[in-house]
Coordinates of C-alpha atoms in Angstrom, one line a residue:
X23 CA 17.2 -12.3 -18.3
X24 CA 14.5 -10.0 -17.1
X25 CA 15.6 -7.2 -16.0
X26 CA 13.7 -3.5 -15.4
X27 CA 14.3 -0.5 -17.8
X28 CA 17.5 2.0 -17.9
X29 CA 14.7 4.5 -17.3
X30 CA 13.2 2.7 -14.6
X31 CA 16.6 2.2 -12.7
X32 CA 17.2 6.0 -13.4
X33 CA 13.8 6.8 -11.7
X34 CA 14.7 4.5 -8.3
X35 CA 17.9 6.8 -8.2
X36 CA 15.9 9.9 -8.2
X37 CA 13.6 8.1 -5.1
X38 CA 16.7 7.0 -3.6
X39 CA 17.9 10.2 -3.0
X40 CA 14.4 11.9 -2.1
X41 CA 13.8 9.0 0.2
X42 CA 18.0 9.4 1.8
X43 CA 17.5 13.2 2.2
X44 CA 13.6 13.9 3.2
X45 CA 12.8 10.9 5.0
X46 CA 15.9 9.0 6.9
X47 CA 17.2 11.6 9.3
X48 CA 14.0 12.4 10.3
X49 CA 11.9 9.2 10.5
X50 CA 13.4 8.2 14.3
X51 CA 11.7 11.1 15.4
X52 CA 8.5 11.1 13.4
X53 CA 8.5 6.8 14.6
X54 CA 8.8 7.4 17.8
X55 CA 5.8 10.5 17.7
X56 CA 3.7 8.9 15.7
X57 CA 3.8 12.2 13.8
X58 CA 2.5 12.2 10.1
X59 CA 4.6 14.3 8.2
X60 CA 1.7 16.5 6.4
X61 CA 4.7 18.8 4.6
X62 CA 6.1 16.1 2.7
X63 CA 3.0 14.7 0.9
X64 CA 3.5 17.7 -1.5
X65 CA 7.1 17.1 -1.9
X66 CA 6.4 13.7 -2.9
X67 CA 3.7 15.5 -5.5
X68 CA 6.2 17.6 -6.7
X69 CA 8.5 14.4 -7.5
X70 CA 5.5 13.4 -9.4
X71 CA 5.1 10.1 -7.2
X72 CA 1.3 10.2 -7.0
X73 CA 0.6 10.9 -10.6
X74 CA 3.0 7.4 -11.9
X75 CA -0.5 5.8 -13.5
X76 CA -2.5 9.0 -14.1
X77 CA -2.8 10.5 -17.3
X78 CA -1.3 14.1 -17.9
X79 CA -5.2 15.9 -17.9
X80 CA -5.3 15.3 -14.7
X81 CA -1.3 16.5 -13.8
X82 CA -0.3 13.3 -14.1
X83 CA 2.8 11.6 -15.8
X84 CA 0.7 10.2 -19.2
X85 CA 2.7 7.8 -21.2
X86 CA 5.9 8.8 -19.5
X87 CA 4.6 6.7 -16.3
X88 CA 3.4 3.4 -15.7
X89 CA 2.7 0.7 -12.8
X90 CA 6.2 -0.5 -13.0
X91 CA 7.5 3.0 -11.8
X92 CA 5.1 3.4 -9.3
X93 CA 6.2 0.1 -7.6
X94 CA 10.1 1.3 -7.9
X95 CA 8.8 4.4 -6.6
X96 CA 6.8 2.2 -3.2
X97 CA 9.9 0.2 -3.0
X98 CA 12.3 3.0 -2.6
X99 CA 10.4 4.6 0.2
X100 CA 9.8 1.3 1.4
X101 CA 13.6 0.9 1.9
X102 CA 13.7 4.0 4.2
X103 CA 10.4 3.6 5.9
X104 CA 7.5 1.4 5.3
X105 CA 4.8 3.9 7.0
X106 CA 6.6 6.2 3.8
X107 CA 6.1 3.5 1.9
X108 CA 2.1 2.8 2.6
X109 CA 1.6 6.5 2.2
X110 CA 2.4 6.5 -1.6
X111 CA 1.2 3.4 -1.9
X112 CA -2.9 3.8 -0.3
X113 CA -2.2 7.1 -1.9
X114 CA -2.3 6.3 -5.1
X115 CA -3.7 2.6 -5.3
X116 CA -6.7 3.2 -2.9
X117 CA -7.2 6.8 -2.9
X118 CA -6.7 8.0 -7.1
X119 CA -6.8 4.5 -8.6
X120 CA -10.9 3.4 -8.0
X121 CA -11.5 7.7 -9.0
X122 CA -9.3 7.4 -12.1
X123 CA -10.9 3.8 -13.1
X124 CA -14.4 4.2 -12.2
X125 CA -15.1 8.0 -11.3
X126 CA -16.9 10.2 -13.9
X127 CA -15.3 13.0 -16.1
X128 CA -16.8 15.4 -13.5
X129 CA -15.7 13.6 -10.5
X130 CA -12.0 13.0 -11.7
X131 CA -11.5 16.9 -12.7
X132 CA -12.9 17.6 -9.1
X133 CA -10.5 15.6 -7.0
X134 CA -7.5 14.3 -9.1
X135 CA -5.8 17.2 -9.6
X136 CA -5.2 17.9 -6.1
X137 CA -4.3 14.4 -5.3
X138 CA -1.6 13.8 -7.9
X139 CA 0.2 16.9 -6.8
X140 CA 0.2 16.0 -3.2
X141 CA -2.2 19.0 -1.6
X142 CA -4.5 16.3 -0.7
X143 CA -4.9 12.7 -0.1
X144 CA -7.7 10.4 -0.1
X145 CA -9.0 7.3 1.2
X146 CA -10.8 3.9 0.7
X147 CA -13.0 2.8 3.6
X148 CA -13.5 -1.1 2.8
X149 CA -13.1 -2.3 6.4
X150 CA -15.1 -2.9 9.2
X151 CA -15.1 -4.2 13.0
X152 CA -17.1 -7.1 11.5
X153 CA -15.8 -6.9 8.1
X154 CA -12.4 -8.0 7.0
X155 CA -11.9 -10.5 4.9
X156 CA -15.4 -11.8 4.4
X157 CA -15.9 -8.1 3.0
X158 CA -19.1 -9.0 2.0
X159 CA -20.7 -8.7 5.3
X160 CA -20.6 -5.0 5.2
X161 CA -23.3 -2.8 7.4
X162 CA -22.5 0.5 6.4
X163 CA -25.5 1.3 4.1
X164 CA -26.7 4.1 2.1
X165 CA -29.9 4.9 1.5
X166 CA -31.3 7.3 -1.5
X167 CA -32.6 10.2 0.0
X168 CA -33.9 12.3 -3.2
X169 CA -31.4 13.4 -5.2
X170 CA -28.8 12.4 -2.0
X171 CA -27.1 9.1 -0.5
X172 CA -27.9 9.1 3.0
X173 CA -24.7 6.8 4.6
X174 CA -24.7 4.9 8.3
X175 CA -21.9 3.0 9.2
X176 CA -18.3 2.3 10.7
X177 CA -14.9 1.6 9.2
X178 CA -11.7 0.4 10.4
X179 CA -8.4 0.7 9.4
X180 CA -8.6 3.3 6.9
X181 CA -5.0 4.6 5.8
X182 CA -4.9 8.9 5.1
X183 CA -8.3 9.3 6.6
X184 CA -7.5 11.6 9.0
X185 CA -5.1 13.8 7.8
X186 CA -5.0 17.3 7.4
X187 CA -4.9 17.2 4.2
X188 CA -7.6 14.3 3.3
X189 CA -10.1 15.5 1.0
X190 CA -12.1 12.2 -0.1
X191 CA -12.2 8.7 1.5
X192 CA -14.5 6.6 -1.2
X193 CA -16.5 3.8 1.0
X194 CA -18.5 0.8 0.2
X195 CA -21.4 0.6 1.5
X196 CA -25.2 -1.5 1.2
X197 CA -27.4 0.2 -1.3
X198 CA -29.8 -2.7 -1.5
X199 CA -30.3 -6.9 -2.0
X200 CA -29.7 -8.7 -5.0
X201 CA -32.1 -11.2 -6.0
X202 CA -30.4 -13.8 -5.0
X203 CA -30.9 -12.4 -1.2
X204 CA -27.1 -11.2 -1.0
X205 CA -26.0 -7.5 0.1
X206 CA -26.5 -4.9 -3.4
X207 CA -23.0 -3.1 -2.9
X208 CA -21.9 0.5 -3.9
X209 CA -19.5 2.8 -3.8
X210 CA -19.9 6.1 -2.4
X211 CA -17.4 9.4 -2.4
X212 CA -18.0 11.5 0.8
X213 CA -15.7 14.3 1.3
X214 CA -14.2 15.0 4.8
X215 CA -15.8 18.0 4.9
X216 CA -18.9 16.0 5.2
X217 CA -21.2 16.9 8.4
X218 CA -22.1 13.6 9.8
X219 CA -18.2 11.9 8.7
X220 CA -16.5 11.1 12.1
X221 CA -12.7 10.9 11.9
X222 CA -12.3 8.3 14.9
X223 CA -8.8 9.0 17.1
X224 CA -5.8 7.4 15.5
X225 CA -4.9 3.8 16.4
X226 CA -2.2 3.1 19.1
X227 CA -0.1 0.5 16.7
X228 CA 2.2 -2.1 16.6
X229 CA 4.1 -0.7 13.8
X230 CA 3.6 1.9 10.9
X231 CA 3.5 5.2 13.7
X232 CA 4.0 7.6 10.8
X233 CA 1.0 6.4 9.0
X234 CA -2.1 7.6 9.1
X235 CA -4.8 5.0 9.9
X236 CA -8.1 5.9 11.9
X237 CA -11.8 4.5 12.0
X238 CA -14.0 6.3 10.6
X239 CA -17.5 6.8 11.7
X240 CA -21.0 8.3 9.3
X241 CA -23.4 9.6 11.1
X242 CA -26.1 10.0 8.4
X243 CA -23.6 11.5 6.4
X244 CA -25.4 13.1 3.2
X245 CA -23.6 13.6 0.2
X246 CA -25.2 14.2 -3.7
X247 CA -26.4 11.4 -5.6
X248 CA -23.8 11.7 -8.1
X249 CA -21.3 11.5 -5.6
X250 CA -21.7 7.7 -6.4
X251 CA -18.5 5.7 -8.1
X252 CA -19.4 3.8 -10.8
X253 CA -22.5 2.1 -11.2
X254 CA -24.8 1.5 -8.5
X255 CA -24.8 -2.4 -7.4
X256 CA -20.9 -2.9 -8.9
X257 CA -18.9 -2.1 -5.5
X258 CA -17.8 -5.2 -4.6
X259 CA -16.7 -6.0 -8.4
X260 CA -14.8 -2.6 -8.1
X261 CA -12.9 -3.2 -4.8
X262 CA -12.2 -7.1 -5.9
X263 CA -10.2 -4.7 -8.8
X264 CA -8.8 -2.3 -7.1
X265 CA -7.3 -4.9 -4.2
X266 CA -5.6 -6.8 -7.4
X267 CA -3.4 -3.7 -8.4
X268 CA -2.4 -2.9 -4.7
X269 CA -1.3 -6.2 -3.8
X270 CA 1.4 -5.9 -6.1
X271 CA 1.8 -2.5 -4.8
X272 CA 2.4 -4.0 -1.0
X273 CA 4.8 -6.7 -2.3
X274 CA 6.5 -4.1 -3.6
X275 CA 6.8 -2.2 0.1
X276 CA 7.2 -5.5 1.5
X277 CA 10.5 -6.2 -1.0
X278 CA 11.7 -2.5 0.6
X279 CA 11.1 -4.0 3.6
X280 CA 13.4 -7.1 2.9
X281 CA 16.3 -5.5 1.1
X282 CA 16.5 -3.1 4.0
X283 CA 17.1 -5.8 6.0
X284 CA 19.3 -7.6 4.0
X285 CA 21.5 -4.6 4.1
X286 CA 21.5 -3.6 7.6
X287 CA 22.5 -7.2 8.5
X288 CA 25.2 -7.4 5.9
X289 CA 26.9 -4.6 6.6
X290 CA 26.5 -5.1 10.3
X291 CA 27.9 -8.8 10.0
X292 CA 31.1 -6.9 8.3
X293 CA 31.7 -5.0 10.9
X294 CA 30.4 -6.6 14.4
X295 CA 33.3 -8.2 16.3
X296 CA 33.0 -11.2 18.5
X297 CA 35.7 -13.5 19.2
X298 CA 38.2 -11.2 17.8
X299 CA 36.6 -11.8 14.1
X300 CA 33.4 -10.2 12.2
X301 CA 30.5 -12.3 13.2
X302 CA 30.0 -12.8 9.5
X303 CA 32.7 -15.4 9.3
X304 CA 30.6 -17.5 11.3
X305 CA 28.0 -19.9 9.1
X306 CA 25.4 -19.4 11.3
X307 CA 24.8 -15.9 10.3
X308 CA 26.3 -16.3 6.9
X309 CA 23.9 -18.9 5.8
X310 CA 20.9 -17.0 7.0
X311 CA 22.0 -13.9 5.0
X312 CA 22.6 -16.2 1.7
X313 CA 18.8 -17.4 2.4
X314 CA 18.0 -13.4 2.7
X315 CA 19.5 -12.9 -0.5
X316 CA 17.5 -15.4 -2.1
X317 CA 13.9 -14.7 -0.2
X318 CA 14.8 -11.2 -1.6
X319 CA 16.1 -11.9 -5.3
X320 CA 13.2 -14.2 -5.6
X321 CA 10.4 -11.4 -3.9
X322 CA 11.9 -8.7 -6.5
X323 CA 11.5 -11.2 -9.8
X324 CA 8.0 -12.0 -8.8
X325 CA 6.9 -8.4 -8.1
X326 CA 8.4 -6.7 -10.9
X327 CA 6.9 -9.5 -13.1
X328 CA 3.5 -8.6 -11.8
X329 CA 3.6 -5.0 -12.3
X330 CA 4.9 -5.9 -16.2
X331 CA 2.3 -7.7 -16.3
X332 CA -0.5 -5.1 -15.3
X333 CA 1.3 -2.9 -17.2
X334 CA 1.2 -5.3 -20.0
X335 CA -2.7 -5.8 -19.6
X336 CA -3.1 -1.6 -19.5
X337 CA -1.8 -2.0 -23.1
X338 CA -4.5 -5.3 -23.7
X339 CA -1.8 -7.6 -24.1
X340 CA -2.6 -9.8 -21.2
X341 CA -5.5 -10.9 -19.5
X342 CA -7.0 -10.0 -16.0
X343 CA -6.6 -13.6 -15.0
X344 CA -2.6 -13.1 -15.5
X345 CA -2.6 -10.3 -13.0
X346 CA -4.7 -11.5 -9.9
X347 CA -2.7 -15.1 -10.2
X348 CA 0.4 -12.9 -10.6
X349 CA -0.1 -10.5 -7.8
X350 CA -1.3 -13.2 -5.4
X351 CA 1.5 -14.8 -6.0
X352 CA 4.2 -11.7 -5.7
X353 CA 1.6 -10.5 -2.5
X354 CA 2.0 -13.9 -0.7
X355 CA 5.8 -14.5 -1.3
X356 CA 7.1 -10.6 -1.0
X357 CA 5.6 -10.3 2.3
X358 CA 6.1 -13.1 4.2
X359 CA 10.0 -13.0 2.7
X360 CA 9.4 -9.4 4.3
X361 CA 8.4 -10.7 8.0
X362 CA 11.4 -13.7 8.1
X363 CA 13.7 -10.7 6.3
X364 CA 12.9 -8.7 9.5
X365 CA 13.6 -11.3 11.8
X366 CA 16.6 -12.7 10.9
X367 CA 18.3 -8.8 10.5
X368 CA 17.2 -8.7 14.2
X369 CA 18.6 -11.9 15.1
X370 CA 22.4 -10.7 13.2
X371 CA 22.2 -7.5 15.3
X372 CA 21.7 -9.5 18.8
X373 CA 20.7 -7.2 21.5
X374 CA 21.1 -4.2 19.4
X375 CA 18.6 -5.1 17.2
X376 CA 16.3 -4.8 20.5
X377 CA 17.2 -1.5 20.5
X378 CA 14.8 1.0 18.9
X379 CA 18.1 3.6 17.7
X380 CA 18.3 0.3 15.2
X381 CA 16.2 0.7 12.2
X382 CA 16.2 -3.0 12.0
X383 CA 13.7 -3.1 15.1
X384 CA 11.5 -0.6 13.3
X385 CA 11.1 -2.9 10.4
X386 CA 10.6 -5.5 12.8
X387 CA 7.6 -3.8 14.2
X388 CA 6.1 -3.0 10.8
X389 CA 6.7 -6.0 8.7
X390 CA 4.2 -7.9 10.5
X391 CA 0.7 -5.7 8.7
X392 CA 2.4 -7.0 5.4
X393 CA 0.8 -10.1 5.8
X394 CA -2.7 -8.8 6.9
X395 CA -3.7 -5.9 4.9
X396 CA -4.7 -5.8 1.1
X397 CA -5.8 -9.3 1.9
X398 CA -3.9 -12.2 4.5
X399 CA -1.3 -14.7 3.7
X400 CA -4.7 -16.8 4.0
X401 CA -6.7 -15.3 1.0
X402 CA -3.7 -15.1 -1.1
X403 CA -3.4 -19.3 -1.2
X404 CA -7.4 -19.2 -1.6
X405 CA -6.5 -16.7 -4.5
X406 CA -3.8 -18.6 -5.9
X407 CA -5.3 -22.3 -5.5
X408 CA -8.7 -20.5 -7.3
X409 CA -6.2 -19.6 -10.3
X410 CA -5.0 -23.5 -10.4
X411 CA -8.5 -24.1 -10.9
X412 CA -9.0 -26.0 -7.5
X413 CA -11.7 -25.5 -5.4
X414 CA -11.2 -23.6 -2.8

């Protein structure tokens, strides 16, 4: 039976109860704002939630951490909130995770430190108005000025651009051509201190109000030339990686999503009286719950087995092809479970689950961006059909 560690189980408790305490009575309010909740990025620091996969030179957890935990750690929020839930997750997989993999010694002792304990937090602009999935038809481009990258461009959709507290948002942009005649692209690190980098105003959204997600606009934005990630010419290789490790890190928010929902509508199918009896009795709403169970059972098995399994390749014991196979898979499954999760709980609560003082309506709203970002339901069959060694 697969099952996850004593230690890992131990760890969700401790999430649990951060995510009960410093994010449920409050997230009504912060929903219905649209407020970002700056003060508790560093509380989540000091829980040690952003350093799960960073080693302990940089304040991270080292060997005491892994992928595993850091999904446990997205799920959990992800219960309580999903905006919570994306925080951590862009956090971590798109802000630290393309520094820590591809970043320099220099560059990882510069920003790192700060974004594993929570004092700041930093983006990945990948997005574009005319660039979404076909990523490849990025415009932004920078241009080697000297010893400086010279970037013009737009982004979209960029989570913890705009915060407060965002110190780096690490963008892909045209450097060049290839010799084939396709778009050379790189990554560049621009800090948001940056004259020239644009925070555009926040996005009036369907769903996740207490995330932070704004365009982002560079204006000949000039940053060092060393202020490039990895090797010039290897950005698109880099984000193919870095979207592979945080699509198991949305199925994971998506599973929060769907157990949520699973136990709003079970306990309000206890308790709800119609006809003198709790509307569970009734096989129309039992049977959709027993399909719940299952959407979600089956959602958790396939996530946790693709975090093992990138944990597994961290230790070189499996192979790269394992994990993008795995987390399409988990990515596809966990978040349309999430979006059918969402709508059956509001179809057990009725006309309450209308009803905004419902968290089951809130989940409604943001389940939806599960099947969109960190690539759509669409790309994930391309993905997976690719791995079957069809061509698609």
């Amino acid at each position: 039976m697969f099952e996850l560690s004593q230690d890992h189980e131990d760890f969700r408790m401790v999430v649990r109860d951060f995510a009960e305490k410093e994010v449920a009575p409050h997230i009504a309010k912060w929903d219905a704002a649209s407020y970002f909740p700056t003060d508790l990025v560093p509380k989540m620091g000091d829980l040690g939630l952003f350093g799960l996969v960073v080693p302990e030179e940089y304040g991270g957890a080292g060997d005491a951490g892994d992928f595993t935990s850091l999904c446990v750690a997205i799920e959990e929020l992800g219960r309580v909130d999903q905006s919570i839930g994306i925080t951590l997750s862009a956090g971590v997989g798109l802000g630290i995770n393309p520094i820590l993999t591809y970043g320099t010694e220099e560059q990882k002792q510069r920003f790192l430190p700060d974004l594993v304990a929570g004092r700041a937090l930093a983006g990945f602009g990948l997005t574009e108005p005319e660039a979404g999935s076909d990523a490849g038809a990025t415009r932004t481009k920078a241009v080697r000025d000297g010893d400086e990258w010279v970037v013009s461009g737009a982004k979209a959709f960029i989570t913890n651009s705009g915060t407060d507290i965002t110190s780096v948002v690490t963008v892909t942009a045209r450097t060049g051509t290839n010799a084939d005649g396709s778009a050379q692209i790189s990554a560049v690190m621009i800090p948001s201190d940056t004259p020239g980098f644009v925070v555009e105003p926040a996005y009036h959204k369907l769903g996740w109000h207490v995330s932070d997600t704004h365009g982002l606009t560079f204006e000949g934005a000039r940053v060092p030339a060393d202020h490039l990630l990895g090797e010039e010419g290897q950005g698109f290789k880099q984000f193919l990686k870095t979207l592979d490790d945080g699509r198991i890190a949305i199925s994971a928010l998506a599973l929060g999503c769907a157990q949520a929902c699973l136990e709003l509508a079970t306990d309000y199918a206890k308790t709800r009286i119609a006809f003198g009896r709790p509307i569970g009795v009734n096989q129309g709403v039992s049977f959709q719950l027993a399909d719940l169970a299952v959407m979600v059972e089956s959602a958790r098995l396939l996530t946790y087995k693709a975090a093992w399994l990138k944990d597994e390749l961290h230790a070189g014991r499996r192979s790269v092809k394992e994990v993008k196979q795995a987390a399409a898979i988990a990515k596809l499954q966990s978040t349309e479970a999430a979006v059918t999760a969402t709508r059956i709980a509001t179809q057990v609560f009725g006309g309450n689950g209308f009803m905004e003082e419902y968290p089951v309506a809130r989940f409604y709203r943001d389940a939806k961006i599960l099947e969109i970002g960190e690539g759509t339901s669409e790309v994930q069959r391309m993905l997976i059909a690719r791995g079957l060694g069809l061509p698609a």
